[in-house]
C-alpha positions as MATLAB code, in Angstrom:
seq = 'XXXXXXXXXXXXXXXXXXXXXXXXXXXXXXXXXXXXXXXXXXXXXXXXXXXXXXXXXXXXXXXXXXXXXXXXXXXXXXXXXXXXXXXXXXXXXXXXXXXXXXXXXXXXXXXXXXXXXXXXXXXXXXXXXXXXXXXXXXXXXXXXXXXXXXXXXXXXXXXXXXXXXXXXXXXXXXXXXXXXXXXXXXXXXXXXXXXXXXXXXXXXXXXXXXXXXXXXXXXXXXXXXXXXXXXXXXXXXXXXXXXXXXXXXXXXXXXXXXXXXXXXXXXXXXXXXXXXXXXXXX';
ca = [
      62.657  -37.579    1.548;
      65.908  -36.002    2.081;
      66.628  -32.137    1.093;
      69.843  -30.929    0.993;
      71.126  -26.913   -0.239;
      73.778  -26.621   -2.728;
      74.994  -23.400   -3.014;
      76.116  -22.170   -6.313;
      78.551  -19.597   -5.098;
      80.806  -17.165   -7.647;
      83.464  -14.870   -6.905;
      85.573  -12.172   -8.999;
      83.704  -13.547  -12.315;
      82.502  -10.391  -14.213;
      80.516  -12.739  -16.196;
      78.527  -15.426  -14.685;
      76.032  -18.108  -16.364;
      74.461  -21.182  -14.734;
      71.733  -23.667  -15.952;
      69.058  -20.942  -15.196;
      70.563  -17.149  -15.044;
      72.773  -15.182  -16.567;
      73.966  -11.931  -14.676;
      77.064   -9.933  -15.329;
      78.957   -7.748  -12.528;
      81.319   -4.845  -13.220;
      83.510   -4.028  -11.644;
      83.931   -7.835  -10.459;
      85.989   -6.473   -7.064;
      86.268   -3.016   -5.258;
      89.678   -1.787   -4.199;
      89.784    1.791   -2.455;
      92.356    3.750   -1.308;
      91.295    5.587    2.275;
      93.724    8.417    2.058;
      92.125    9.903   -0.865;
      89.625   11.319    1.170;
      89.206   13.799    4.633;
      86.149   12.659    5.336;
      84.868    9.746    7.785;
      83.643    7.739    4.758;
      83.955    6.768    1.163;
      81.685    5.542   -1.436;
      81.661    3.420   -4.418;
      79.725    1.482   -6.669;
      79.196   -1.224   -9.407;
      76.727   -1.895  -12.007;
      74.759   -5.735  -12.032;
      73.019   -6.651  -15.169;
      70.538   -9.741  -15.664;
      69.829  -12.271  -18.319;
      68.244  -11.316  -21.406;
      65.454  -13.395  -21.265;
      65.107  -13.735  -17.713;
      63.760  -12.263  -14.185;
      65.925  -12.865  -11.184;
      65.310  -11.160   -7.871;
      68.522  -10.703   -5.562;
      68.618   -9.612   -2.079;
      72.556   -8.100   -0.989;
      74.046   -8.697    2.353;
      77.741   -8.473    3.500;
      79.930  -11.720    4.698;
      83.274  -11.489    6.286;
      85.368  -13.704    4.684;
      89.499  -14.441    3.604;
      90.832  -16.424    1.081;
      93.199  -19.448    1.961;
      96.462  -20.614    0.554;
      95.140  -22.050   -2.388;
      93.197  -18.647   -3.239;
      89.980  -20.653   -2.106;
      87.485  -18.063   -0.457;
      86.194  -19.297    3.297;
      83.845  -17.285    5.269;
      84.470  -15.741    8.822;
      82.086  -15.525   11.460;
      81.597  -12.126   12.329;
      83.468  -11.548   15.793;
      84.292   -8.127   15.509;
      87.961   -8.110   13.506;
      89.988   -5.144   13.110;
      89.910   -5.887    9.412;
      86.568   -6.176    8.872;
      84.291   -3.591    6.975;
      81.142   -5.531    8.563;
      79.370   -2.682   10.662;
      81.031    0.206    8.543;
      78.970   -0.292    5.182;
      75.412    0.581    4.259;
      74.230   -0.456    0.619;
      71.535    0.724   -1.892;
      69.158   -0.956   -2.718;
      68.961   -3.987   -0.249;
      66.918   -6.305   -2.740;
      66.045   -5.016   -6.702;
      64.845   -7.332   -9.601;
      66.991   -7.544  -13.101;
      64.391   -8.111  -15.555;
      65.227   -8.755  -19.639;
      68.792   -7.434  -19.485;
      67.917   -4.408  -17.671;
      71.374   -2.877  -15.327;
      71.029   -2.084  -11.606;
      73.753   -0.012   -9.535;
      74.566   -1.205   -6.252;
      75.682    1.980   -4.191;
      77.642    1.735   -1.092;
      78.988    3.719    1.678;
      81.791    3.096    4.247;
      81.851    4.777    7.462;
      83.554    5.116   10.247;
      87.068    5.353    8.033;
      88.857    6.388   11.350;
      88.367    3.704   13.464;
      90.173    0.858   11.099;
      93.902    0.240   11.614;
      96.717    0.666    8.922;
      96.523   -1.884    5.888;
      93.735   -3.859    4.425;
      90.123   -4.177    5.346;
      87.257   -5.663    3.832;
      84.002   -7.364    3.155;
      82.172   -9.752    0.217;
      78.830   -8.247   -0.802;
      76.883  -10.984   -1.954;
      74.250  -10.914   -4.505;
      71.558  -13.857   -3.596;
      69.101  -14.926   -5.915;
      66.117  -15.071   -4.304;
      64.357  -18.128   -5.876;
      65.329  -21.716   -4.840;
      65.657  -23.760   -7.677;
      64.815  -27.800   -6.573;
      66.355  -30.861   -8.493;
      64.604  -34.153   -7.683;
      67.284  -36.796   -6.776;
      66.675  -40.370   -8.127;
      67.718  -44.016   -7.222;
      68.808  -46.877   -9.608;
      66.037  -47.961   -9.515;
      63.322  -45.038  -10.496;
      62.054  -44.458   -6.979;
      62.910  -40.582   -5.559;
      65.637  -40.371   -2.955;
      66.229  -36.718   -2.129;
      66.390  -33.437   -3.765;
      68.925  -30.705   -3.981;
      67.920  -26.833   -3.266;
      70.045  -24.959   -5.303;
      70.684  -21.140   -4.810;
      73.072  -18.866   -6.531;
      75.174  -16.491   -4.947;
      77.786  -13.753   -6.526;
      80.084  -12.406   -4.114;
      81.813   -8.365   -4.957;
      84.610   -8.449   -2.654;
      85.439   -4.736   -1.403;
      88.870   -3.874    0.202;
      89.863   -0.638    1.605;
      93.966    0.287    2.280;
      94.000    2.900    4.768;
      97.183    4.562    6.799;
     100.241    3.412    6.378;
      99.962    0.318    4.136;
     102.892   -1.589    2.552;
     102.301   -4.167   -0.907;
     105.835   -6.103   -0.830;
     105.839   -9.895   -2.419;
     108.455  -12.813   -3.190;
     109.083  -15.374   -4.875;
     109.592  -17.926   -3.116;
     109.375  -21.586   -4.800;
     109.245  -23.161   -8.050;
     108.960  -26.296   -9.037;
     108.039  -28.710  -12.359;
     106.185  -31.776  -11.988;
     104.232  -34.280  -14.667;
     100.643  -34.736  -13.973;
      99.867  -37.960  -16.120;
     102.019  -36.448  -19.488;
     101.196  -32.257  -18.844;
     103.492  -30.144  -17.426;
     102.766  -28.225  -14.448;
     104.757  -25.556  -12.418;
     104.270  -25.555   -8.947;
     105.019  -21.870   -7.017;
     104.710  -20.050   -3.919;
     104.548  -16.328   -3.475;
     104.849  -14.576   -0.546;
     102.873  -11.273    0.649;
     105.158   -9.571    3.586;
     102.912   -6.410    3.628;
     100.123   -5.577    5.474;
      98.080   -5.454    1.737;
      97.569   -8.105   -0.841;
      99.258   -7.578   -3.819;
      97.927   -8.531   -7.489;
     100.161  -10.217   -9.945;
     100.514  -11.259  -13.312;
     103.132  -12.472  -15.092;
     104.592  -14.559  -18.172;
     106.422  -17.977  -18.422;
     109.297  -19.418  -20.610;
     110.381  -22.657  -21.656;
     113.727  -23.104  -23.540;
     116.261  -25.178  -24.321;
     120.165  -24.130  -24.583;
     118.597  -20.144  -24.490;
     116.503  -21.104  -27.521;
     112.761  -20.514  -26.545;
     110.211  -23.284  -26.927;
     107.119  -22.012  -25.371;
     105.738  -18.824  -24.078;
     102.755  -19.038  -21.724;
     100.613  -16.570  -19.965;
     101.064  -16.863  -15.943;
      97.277  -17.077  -14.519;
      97.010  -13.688  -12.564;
      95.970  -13.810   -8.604;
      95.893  -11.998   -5.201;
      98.508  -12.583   -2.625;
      97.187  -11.070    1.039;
      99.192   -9.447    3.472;
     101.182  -11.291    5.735;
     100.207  -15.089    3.951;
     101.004  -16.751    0.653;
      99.586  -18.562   -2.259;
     100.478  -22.031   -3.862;
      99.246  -22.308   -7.061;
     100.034  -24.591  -10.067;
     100.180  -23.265  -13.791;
      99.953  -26.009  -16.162;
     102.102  -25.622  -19.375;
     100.189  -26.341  -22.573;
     102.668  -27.294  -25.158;
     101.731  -27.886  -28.752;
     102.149  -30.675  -30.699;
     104.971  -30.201  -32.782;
     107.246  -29.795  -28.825;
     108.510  -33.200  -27.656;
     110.607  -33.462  -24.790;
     113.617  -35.591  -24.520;
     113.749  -37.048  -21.218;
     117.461  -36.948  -20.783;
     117.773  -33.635  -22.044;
     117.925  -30.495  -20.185;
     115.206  -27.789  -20.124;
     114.553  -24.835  -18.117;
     111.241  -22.605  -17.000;
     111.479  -18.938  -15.903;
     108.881  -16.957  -14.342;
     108.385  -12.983  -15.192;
     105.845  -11.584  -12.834;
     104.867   -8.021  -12.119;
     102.875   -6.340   -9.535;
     102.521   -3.099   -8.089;
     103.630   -1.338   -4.663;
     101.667    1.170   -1.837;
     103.306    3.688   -4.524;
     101.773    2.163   -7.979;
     105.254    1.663   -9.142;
     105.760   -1.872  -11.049;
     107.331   -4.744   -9.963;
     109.280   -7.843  -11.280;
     109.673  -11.037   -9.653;
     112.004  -13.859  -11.401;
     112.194  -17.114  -10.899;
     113.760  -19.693  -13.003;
     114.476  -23.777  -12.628;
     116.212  -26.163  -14.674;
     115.240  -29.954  -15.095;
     115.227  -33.595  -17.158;
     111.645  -34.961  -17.842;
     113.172  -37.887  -16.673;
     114.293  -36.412  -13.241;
     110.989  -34.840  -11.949;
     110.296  -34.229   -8.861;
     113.371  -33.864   -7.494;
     113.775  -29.854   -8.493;
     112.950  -27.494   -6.371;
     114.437  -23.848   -5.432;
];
């Protein structure tokens, strides 16, 4: 019989359920600034709390990792990187049980502060449950044919700006497409720093300068030196048909924050015919 090992694997969710456990994180990702400090090291911490009704055992261990263009997280093999906070942190406890909604602090310590280079660094801290959950796998026809391990992870990223480190974005693309009768904007943002930048922004949709539609723009992390497609689909309601030989035209508002906390806005803006899509793109 054939076994195979899904992994159940959740990042930046402060609240996570699946078919067996419930377990909230908070903070649900670590930033920290390395020039606060003198010393060689800096600590921080966040709070994990279980299931009401439920006993899960974790064990923590760190994972190098980066996130690609689509804001998809892959996991690095461990080679020694610059960048990486593998090595440099030390975590309390290693393994703890969250029994009937009872909270547990994770505690952590980087070290070694002087040795990383100017910019980002960091690690995932992942929370592992320890007990494998089995699903048996059946054929058409009744008989077994496998089963599926299943074991949930939560991953806490941590990232640490140190020395001289620079959070500079643009816009660079936008573009309106029709995914089988929804609206979608395709975009690319660009990170030219040597830290990610966060961003969150606000949409439009008018006609002639009258507004049809205002939509939230999903927030996301850009990293330094790469860039992020995403799509943001545009939910119109009912009552907004629209003509496809008319004109109609989508702006983008987003706003993030510098190395100095001061805001700021990125526009964007496209015009286009229902009828014509896929052919505009700035």
């Amino acid at each position: 019989m054939k076994k195979f090992v899904l992994y159940i694997l959740i990042i930046f969710l402060s609240c996570i359920n699946s078919a067996n456990a419930a377990i909230k994180v908070s903070p649900s990702y670590i930033e920290l600034n390395g020039n606060t400090t003198k010393k060689d090291y800096i600590t921080g911490a966040f709070t994990v709390t279980g299931g009401k009704d439920e006993t899960v055992r974790f064990k923590i261990y760190p994972v190098f990792f980066k996130y690609d263009t689509k804001g998809r997280f892959v996991e690095l093999e461990d080679k020694g990187q610059l960048n990486s906070l593998m090595g440099k942190i030390k975590f309390y406890p290693t393994e703890f049980t969250c029994a009937n909604g009872e909270s547990q602090k994770i505690r952590f310590t980087i070290t070694n502060l002087k040795t990383l280079p100017s910019g980002e660094s960091k690690v995932m801290l992942f929370l592992e449950d320890t007990h494998t959950r089995e699903i048996v796998l059946k054929r058409a026809n009744g008989t077994i044919g496998g089963s599926i391990a299943i074991k949930t992870r939560v991953g806490v990223p941590i990232f640490l700006d140190k020395g001289n480190y620079v959070k500079k974005a643009s816009f660079d693309t936008l573009q309106i497409k029709n995914n089988n009768g929804t609206y979608e904007c395709d975009y690319k943002l660009s990170s030219g720093g040597n830290s990610k930048i966060r961003y969150n922004g606000i949409g439009y949709l008018t006609q002639n300068n009258k507004l049809l539609k205002q939509f939230q723009v999903n927030g996301n992390a850009v990293y330094g030196g790469s860039y992020l497609e995403q799509i943001q689909p545009i939910i119109l309601d009912k009552e907004i048909l629209l003509d496809d030989n008319s004109e109609y035209k989508v702006k983008f508002v987003l706003t993030y924050k510098d190395e100095n906390n001061r805001e700021k806005i990125l526009k964007k803006e496209v015009k286009f015919k229902p009828s014509e899509l896929g052919k505009n793109k700035i």
